[in-house]
Short mmCIF file of C-alpha atoms and ligand atoms in Angstrom, two decimals:
data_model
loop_
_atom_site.label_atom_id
_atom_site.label_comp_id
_atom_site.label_asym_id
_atom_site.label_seq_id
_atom_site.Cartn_x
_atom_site.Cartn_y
_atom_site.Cartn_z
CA UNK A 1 0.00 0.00 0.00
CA UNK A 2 1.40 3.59 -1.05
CA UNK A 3 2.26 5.50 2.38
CA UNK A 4 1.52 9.18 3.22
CA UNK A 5 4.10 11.87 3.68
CA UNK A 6 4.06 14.12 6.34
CA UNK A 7 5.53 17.04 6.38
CA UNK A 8 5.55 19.89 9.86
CA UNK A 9 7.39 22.98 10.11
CA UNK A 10 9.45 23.86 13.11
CA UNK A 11 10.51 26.96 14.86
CA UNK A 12 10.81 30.31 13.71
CA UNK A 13 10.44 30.26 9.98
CA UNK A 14 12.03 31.86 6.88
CA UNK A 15 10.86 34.21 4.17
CA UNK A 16 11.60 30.69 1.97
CA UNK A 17 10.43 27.75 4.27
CA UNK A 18 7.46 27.30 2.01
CA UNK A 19 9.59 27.20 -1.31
CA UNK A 20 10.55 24.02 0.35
CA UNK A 21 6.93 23.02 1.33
CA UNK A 22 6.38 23.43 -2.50
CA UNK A 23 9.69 21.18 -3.41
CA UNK A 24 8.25 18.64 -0.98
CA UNK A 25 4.30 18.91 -2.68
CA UNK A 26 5.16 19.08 -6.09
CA UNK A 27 8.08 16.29 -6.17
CA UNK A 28 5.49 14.22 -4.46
CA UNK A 29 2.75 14.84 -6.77
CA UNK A 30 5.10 13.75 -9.57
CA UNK A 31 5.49 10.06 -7.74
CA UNK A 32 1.62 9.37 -7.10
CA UNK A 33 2.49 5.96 -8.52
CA UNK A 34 4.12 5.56 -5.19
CA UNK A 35 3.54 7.92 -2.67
CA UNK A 36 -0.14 8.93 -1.34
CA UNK A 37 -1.01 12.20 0.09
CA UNK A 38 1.68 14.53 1.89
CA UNK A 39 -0.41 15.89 4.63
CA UNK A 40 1.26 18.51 7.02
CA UNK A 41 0.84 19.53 10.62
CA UNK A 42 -0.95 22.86 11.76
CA UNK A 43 1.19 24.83 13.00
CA UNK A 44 4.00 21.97 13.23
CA UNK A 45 4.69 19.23 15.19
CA UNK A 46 1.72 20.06 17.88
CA UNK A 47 -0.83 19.55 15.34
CA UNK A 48 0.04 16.66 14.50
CA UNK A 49 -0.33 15.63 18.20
CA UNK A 50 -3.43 17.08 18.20
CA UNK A 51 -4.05 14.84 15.18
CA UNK A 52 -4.60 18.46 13.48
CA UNK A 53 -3.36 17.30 9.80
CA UNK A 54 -3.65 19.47 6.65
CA UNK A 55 -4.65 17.54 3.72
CA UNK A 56 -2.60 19.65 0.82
CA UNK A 57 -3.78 17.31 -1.74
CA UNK A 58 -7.13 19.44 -1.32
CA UNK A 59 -5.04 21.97 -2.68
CA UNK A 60 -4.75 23.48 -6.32
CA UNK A 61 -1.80 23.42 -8.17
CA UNK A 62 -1.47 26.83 -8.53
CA UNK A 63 -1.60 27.78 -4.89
CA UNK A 64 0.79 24.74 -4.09
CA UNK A 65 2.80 26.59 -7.21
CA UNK A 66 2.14 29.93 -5.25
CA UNK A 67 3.78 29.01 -1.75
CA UNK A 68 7.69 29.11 -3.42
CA UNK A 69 6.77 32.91 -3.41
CA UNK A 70 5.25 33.30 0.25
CA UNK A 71 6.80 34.12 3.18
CA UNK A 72 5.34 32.87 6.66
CA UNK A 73 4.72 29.00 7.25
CA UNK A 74 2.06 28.33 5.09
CA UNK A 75 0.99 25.15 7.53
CA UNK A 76 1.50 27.07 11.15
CA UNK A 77 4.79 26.35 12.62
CA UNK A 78 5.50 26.00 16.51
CA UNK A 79 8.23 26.15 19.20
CA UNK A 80 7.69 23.35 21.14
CA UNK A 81 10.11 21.25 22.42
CA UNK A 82 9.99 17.41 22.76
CA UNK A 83 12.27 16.06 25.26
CA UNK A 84 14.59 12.82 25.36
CA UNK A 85 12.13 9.55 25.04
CA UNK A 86 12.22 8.63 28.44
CA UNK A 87 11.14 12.04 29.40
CA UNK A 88 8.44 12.45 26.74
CA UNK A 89 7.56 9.09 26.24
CA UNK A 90 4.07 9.65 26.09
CA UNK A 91 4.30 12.09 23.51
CA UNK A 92 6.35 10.06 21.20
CA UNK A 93 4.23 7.29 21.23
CA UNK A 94 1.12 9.43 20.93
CA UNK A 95 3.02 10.68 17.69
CA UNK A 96 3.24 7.03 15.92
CA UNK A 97 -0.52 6.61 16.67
CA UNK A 98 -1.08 9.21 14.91
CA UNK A 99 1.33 8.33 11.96
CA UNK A 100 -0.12 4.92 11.83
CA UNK A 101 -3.36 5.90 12.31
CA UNK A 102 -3.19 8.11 8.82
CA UNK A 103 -0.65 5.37 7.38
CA UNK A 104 2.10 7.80 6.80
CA UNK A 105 5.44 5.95 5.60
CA UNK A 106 7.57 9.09 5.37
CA UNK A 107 8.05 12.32 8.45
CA UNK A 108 9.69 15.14 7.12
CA UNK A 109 10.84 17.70 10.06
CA UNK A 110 11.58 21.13 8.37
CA UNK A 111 13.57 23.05 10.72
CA UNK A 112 16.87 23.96 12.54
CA UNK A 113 18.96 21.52 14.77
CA UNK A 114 16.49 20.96 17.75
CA UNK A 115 14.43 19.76 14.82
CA UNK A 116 16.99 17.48 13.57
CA UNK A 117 17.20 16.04 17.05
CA UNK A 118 13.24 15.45 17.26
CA UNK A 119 13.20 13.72 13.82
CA UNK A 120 16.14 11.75 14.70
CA UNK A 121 14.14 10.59 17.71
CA UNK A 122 11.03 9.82 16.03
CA UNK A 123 13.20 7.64 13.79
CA UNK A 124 14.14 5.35 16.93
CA UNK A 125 10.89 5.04 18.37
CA UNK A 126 9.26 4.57 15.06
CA UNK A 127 11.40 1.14 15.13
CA UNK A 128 10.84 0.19 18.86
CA UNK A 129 7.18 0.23 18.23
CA UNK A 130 7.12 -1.40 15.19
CA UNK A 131 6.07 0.81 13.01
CA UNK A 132 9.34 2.53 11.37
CA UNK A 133 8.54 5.56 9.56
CA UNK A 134 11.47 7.13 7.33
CA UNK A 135 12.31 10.19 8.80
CA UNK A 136 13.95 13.16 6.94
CA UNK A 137 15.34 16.30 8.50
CA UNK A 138 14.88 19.10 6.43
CA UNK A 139 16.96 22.39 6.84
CA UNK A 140 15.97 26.32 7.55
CA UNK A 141 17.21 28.49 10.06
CA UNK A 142 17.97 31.94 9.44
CA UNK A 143 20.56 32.46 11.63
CA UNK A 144 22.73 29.80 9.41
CA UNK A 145 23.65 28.23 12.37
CA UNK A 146 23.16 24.40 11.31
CA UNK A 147 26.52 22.53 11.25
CA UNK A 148 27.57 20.29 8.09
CA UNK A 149 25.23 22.19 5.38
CA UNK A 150 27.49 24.73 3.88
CA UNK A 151 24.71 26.98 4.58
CA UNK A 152 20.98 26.94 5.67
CA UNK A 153 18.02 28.09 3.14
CA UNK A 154 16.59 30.75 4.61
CA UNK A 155 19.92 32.40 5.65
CA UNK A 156 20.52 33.92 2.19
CA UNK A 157 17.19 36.13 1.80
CA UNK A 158 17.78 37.43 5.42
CA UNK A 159 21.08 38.10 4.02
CA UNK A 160 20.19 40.41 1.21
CA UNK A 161 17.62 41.85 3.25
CA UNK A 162 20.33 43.55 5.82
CA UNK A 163 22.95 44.17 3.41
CA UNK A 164 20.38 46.01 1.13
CA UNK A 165 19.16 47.75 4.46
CA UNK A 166 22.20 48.84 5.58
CA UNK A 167 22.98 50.18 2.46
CA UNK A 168 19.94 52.16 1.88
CA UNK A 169 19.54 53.58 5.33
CA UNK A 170 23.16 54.33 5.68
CA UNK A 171 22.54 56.75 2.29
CA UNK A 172 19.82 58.56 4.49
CA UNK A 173 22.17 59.03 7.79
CA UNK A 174 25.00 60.17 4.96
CA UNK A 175 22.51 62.80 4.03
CA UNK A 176 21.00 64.19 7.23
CA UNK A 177 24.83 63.97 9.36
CA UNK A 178 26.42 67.06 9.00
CA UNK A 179 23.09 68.77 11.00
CA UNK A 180 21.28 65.71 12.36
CA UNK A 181 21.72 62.00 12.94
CA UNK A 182 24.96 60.39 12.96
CA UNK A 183 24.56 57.59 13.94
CA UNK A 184 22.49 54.88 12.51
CA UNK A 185 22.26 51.11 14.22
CA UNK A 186 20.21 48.34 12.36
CA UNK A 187 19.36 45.04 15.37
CA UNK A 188 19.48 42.06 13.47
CA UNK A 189 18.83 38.19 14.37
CA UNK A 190 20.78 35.34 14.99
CA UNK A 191 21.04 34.10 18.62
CA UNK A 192 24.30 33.38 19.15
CA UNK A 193 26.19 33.29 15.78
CA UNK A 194 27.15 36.33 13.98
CA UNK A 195 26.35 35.05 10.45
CA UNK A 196 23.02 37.81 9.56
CA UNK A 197 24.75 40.63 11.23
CA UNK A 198 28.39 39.45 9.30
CA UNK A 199 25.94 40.16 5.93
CA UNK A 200 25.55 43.23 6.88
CA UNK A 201 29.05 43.71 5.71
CA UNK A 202 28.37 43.36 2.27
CA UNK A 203 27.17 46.70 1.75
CA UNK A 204 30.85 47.78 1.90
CA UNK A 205 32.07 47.99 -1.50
CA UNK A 206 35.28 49.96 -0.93
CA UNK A 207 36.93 50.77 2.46
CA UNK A 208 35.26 53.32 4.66
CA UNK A 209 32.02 52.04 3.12
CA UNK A 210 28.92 51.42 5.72
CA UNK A 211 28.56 49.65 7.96
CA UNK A 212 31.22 50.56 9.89
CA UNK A 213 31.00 48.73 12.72
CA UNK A 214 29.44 45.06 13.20
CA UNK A 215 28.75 43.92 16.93
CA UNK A 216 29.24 39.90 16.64
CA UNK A 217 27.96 37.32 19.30
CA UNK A 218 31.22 35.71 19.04
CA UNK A 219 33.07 38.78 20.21
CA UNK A 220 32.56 40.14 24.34
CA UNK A 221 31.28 43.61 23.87
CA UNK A 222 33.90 46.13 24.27
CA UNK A 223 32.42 49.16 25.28
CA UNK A 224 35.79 51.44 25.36
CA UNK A 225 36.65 50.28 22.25
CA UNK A 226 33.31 50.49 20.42
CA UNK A 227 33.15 54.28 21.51
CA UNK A 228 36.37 54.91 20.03
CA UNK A 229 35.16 53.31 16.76
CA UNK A 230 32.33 55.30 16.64
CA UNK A 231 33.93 58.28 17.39
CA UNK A 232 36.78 57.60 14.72
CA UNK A 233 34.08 57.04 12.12
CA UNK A 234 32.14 60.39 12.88
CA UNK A 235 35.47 62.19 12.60
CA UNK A 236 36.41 60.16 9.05
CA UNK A 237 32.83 59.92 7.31
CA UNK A 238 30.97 62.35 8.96
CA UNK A 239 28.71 59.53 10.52
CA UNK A 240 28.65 55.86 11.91
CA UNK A 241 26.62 53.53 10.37
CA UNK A 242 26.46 50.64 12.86
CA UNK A 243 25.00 46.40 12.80
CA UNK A 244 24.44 44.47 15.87
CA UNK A 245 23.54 41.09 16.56
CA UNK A 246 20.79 40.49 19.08
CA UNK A 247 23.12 37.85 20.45
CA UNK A 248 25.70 40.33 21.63
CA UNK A 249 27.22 40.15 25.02
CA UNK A 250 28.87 41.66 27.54
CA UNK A 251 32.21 40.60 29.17
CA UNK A 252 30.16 39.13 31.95
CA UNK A 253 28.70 36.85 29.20
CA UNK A 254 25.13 38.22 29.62
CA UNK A 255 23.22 39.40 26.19
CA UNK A 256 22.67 43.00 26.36
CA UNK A 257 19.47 42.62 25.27
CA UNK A 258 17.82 39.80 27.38
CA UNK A 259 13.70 40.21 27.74
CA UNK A 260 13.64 37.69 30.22
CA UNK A 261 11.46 35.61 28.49
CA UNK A 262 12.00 31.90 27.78
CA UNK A 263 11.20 29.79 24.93
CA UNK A 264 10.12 26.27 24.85
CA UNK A 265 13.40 25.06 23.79
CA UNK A 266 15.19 27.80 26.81
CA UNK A 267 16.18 30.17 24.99
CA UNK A 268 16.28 33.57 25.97
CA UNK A 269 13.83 35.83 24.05
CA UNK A 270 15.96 38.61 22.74
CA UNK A 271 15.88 42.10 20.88
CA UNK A 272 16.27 45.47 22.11
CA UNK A 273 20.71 45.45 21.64
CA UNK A 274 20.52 48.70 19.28
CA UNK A 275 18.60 51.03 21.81
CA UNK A 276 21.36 49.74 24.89
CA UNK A 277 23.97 50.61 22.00
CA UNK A 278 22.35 53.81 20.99
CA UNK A 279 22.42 55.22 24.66
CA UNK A 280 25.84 54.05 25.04
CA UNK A 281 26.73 56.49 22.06
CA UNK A 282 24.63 58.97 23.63
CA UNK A 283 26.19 59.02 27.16
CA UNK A 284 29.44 58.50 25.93
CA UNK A 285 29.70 60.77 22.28
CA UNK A 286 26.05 62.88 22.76
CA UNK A 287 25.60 62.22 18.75
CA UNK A 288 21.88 62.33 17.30
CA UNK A 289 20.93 59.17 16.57
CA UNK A 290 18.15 56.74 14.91
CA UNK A 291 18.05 53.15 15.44
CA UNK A 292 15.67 49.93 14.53
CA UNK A 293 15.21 46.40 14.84
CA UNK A 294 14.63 44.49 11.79
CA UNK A 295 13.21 41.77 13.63
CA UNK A 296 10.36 39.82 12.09
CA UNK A 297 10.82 41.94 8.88
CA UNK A 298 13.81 40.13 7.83
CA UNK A 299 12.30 36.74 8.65
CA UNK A 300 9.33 37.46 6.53
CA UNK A 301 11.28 39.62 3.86
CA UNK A 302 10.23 37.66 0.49
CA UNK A 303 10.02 40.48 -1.79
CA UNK A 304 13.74 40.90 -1.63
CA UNK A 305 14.61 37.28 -1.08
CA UNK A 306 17.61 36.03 -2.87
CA UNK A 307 17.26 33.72 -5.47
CA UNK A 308 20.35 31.53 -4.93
CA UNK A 309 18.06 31.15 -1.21
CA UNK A 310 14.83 30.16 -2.85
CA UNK A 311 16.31 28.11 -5.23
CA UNK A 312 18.13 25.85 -2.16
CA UNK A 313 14.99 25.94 -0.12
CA UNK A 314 13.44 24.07 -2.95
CA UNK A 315 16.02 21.60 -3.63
CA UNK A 316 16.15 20.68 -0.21
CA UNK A 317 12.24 19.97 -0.27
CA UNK A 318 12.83 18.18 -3.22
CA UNK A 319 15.63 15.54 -2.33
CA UNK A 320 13.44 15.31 1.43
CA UNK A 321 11.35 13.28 -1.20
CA UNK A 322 13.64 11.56 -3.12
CA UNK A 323 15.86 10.31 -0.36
CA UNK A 324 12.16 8.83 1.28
CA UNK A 325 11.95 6.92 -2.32
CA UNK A 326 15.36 5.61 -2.06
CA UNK A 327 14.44 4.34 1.43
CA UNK A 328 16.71 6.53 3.29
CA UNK A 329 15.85 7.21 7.35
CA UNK A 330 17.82 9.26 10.54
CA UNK A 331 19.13 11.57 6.95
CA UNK A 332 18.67 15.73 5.98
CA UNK A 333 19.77 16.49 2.49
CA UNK A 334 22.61 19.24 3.06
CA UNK A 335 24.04 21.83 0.88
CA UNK A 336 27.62 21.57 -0.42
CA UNK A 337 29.39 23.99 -1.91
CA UNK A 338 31.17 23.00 -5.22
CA UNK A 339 33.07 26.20 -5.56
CA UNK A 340 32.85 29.36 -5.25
CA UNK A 341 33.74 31.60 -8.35
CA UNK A 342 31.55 30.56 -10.49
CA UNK A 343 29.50 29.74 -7.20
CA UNK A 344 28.40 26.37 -7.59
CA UNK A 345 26.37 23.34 -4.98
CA UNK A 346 24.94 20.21 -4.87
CA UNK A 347 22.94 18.49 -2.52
CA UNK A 348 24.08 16.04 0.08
CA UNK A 349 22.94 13.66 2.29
CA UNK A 350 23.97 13.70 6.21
CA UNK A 351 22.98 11.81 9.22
CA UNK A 352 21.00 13.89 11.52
CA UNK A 353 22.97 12.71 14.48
CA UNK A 354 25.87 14.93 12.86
CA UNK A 355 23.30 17.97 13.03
CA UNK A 356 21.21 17.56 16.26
CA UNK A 357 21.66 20.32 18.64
CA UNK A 358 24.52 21.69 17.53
CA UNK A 359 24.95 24.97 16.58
CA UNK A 360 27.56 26.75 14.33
CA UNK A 361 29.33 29.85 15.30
CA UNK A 362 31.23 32.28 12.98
CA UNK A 363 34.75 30.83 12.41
CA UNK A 364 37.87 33.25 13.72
CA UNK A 365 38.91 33.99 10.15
CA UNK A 366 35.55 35.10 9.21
CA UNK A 367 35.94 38.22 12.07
CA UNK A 368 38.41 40.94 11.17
CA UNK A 369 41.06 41.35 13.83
CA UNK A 370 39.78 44.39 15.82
CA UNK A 371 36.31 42.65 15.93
CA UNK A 372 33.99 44.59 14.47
CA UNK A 373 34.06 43.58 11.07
CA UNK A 374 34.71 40.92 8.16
CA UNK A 375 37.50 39.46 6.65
CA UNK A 376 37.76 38.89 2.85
CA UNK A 377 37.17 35.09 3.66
CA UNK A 378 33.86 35.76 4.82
CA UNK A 379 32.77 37.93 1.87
CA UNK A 380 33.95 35.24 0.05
CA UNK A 381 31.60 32.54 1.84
CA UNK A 382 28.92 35.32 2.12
CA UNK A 383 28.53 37.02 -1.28
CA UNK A 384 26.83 34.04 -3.30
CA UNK A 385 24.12 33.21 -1.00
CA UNK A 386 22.86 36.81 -1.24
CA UNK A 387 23.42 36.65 -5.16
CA UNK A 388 19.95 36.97 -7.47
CA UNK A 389 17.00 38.36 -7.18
CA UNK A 390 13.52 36.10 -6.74
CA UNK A 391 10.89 39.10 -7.15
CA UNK A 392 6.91 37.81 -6.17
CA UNK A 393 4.58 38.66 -8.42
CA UNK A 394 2.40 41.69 -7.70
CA UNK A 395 -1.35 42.64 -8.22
CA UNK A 396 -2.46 45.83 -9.76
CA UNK A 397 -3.02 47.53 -6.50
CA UNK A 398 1.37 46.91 -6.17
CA UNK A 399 1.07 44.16 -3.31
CA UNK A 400 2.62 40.70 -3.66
CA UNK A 401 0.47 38.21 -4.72
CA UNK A 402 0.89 35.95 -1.65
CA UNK A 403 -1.26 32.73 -1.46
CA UNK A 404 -3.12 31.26 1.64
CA UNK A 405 -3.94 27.66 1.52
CA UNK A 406 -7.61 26.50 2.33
CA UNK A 407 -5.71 23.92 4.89
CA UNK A 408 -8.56 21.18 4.77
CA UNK A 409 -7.86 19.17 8.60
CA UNK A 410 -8.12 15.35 7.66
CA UNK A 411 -11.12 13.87 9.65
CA UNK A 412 -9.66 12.74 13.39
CA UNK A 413 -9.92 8.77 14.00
CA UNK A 414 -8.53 8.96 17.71
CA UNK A 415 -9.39 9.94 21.39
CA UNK A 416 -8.09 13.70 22.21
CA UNK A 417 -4.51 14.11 23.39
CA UNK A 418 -3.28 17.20 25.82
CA UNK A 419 -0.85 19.22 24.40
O1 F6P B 501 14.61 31.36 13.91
C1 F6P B 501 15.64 31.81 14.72
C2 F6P B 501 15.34 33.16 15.23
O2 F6P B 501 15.10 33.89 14.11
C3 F6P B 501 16.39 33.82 16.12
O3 F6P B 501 17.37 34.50 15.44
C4 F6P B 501 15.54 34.71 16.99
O4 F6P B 501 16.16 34.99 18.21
C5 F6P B 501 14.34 33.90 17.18
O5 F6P B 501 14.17 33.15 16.00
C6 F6P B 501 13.09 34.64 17.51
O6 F6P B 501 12.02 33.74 17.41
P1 F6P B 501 10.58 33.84 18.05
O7 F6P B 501 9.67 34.12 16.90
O8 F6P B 501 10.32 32.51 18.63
O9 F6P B 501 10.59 34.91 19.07
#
């Protein structure tokens, strides 16, 4: 009998997580001779606890076509953490029910490494029960922090979103500095790795070019020496146009920007580094200045997505479905780069223990030596992810034409469950 697929978005999504929803759907729908429906979660893996399952087979192909365009999760994703199997043990098994229950063959966990680790999980208990189901990992994260894949799809449109941010407001603080504003500080994402606020750094096209200053996770925040800087780049330019991570911290090793809020997974809720910097460079310097926090804007950024970024968020979808045909289980199809001038990839295949819960940091070489910027190694790595652009299409009235599915629910066969 020809098994379901099911497919769940996980954690904070990309402006390109549904390109891959699409790669998953429409490679599917080519292999009906083999696979049966690819049904999804709402809003991730707690739906399908709930036994909440979108039937996308209910859905036309245009608007399947239409989510490699859309920003959001197009099924509902969720933070929510499920533990080791001892711990959680009755949510795992309440997980297979459900699988078996809707005879899917094939789980396919799109999301970042805590995902990895869930889907690698599932995998195991799928065989203790007796009912193995071939899991797949599937990659996103914006803040490019999943080991082994050369990068992570979503990473690139976030990417070109800050770079072209930095650019453009850093023309308007240019413009107002000699009686106004001098200094200019964009917040960006990314936990604890540097990698969105590092792509900031490719607005510089010569030296002296904004940014001129990027605060990195990986680097203690200096505050002596990051007044200096800004003070040196007021005197040289005539104003500072500044990047920080909302993972920066102190020497004390606390983020400067802690909510103190919690996540399901325990991590800190951040944002709200650029107003701690901007007062610091008020105190200290007494410049005018304008900050912001791109926050969910550069998660959700699609009309300026890259289209090296869409493009990988598809593939990835894509081989999720042919590695289930070829049997494969406990695997996430990883991007390798071939080379990098002309910039060239393929897709790989790794185990998902190699990617559970591990994150990856910006490397030394990437960081320029007094800290607060990037070396040419990093442009290297950077520049092609960013390359291309992957415009939506727009209605008359100038607004993208984003889709939303009807997301039929599958009728429910079992008792309730407690989430
Ligand atoms: O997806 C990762 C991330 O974008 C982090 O960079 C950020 O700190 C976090 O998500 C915010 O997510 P949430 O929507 O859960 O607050």
């Amino acid at each position: 009998m020809k098994k379901n697929i099911l497919y769940a978005q996980s954690g904070g999504v990309t402006p390109v997580i549904n390109a891959t929803a699409c790669g998953v759907i429409e490679t599917a729908r080519q292999h009906r001779d083999r696979i049966g429906k690819v049904l999804a979660g709402k809003d991730g893996i707690i739906g399908v606890l709930r036994e909440e399952l979108i039937d996308t087979s209910r859905e036309r192909k245009a608007d399947i076509a239409a989510l490699r365009h859309t920003p959001g999760g197009a099924f509902g994703s969720c933070r929510f953490k499920l533990k080791g199997i001892e711990e959680s043990r009755g949510q795992y098994e309440r997980l297979i029910e459900v699988l078996k229950a809707h005879n899917v063959g094939y789980f396919f966990y799109n999301g970042g490494g805590d995902s990895a680790d869930t889907a690698y999980k599932v995998s195991q208990i799928s065989k203790k029960m007796d009912f193995p189901v071939q899991c797949i990992g599937v990659p996103k994260t914006i803040d490019n922090d999943l080991p082994v894949t050369d990068n992570s799809p979503g990473f690139g449109s976030v990417a070109k979103y800050v770079a072209v941010s930095i650019m453009e407001a850093s023309l308007d603080v240019e413009s107002m500095a000699s009686s106004s504003t001098k200094v200019f500080i964009l917040e960006v994402m990314g936990r604890h790795a540097g990698w969105i606020a590092a792509a900031g750094g490719l607005a510089q096209k010569e030296s002296g070019d904004p940014p001129h200053i990027i605060l990195f996770p990986e680097v203690p925040f200096n505050e002596k020496a990051f007044v200096a800087k800004v003070k040196k780049a007021v005197e040289t330019h005539g104003y500072c146009s500044i990047v920080v991570s909302e993972g920066v911290r102190g020497p004390d090793g606390r983020f400067l920007a802690e909510a103190g809020t919690r996540d399901a997974f325990g991590h800190a809720q951040l944002g709200g580094a650029a107003p701690v910097v901007a007062e610091i460079v008020k105190s200290a310097l007494g410049y005018k200045y304008h900050w912001a926090v791109s926050d969910y804007l550069q998660r959700s950024a699609r009309h300026i997505a890259s289209a090296v970024d869409s493009e990988q968020a598809y593939a990835v979808g894509a081989a999720a479905v042919r590695f289930a045909l070829a049997g494969k289980s406990g695997v996430m199809p990883v991007i390798k780069r071939i080379s990098n001038n002309p910039y060239r990839w393929k897709i790989e295949e790794a185990a998902l223990g190699r990617l559970a819960n591990r994150e990856k940091l910006m490397p030394k070489s990437y960081i320029s030596s007094d800290g607060f910027g990037i070396t040419p190694v990093a442009r290297r790595y950077l520049e092609p992810l960013i390359v291309g652009e992957s415009y939506p299409p727009y209605d008359r009235k100038g607004l993208p034409k984003y889709v939303r599915l009807k997301k039929t629910l599958l009728k429910k066969v079992l008792p309730p469950f407690e989430v």
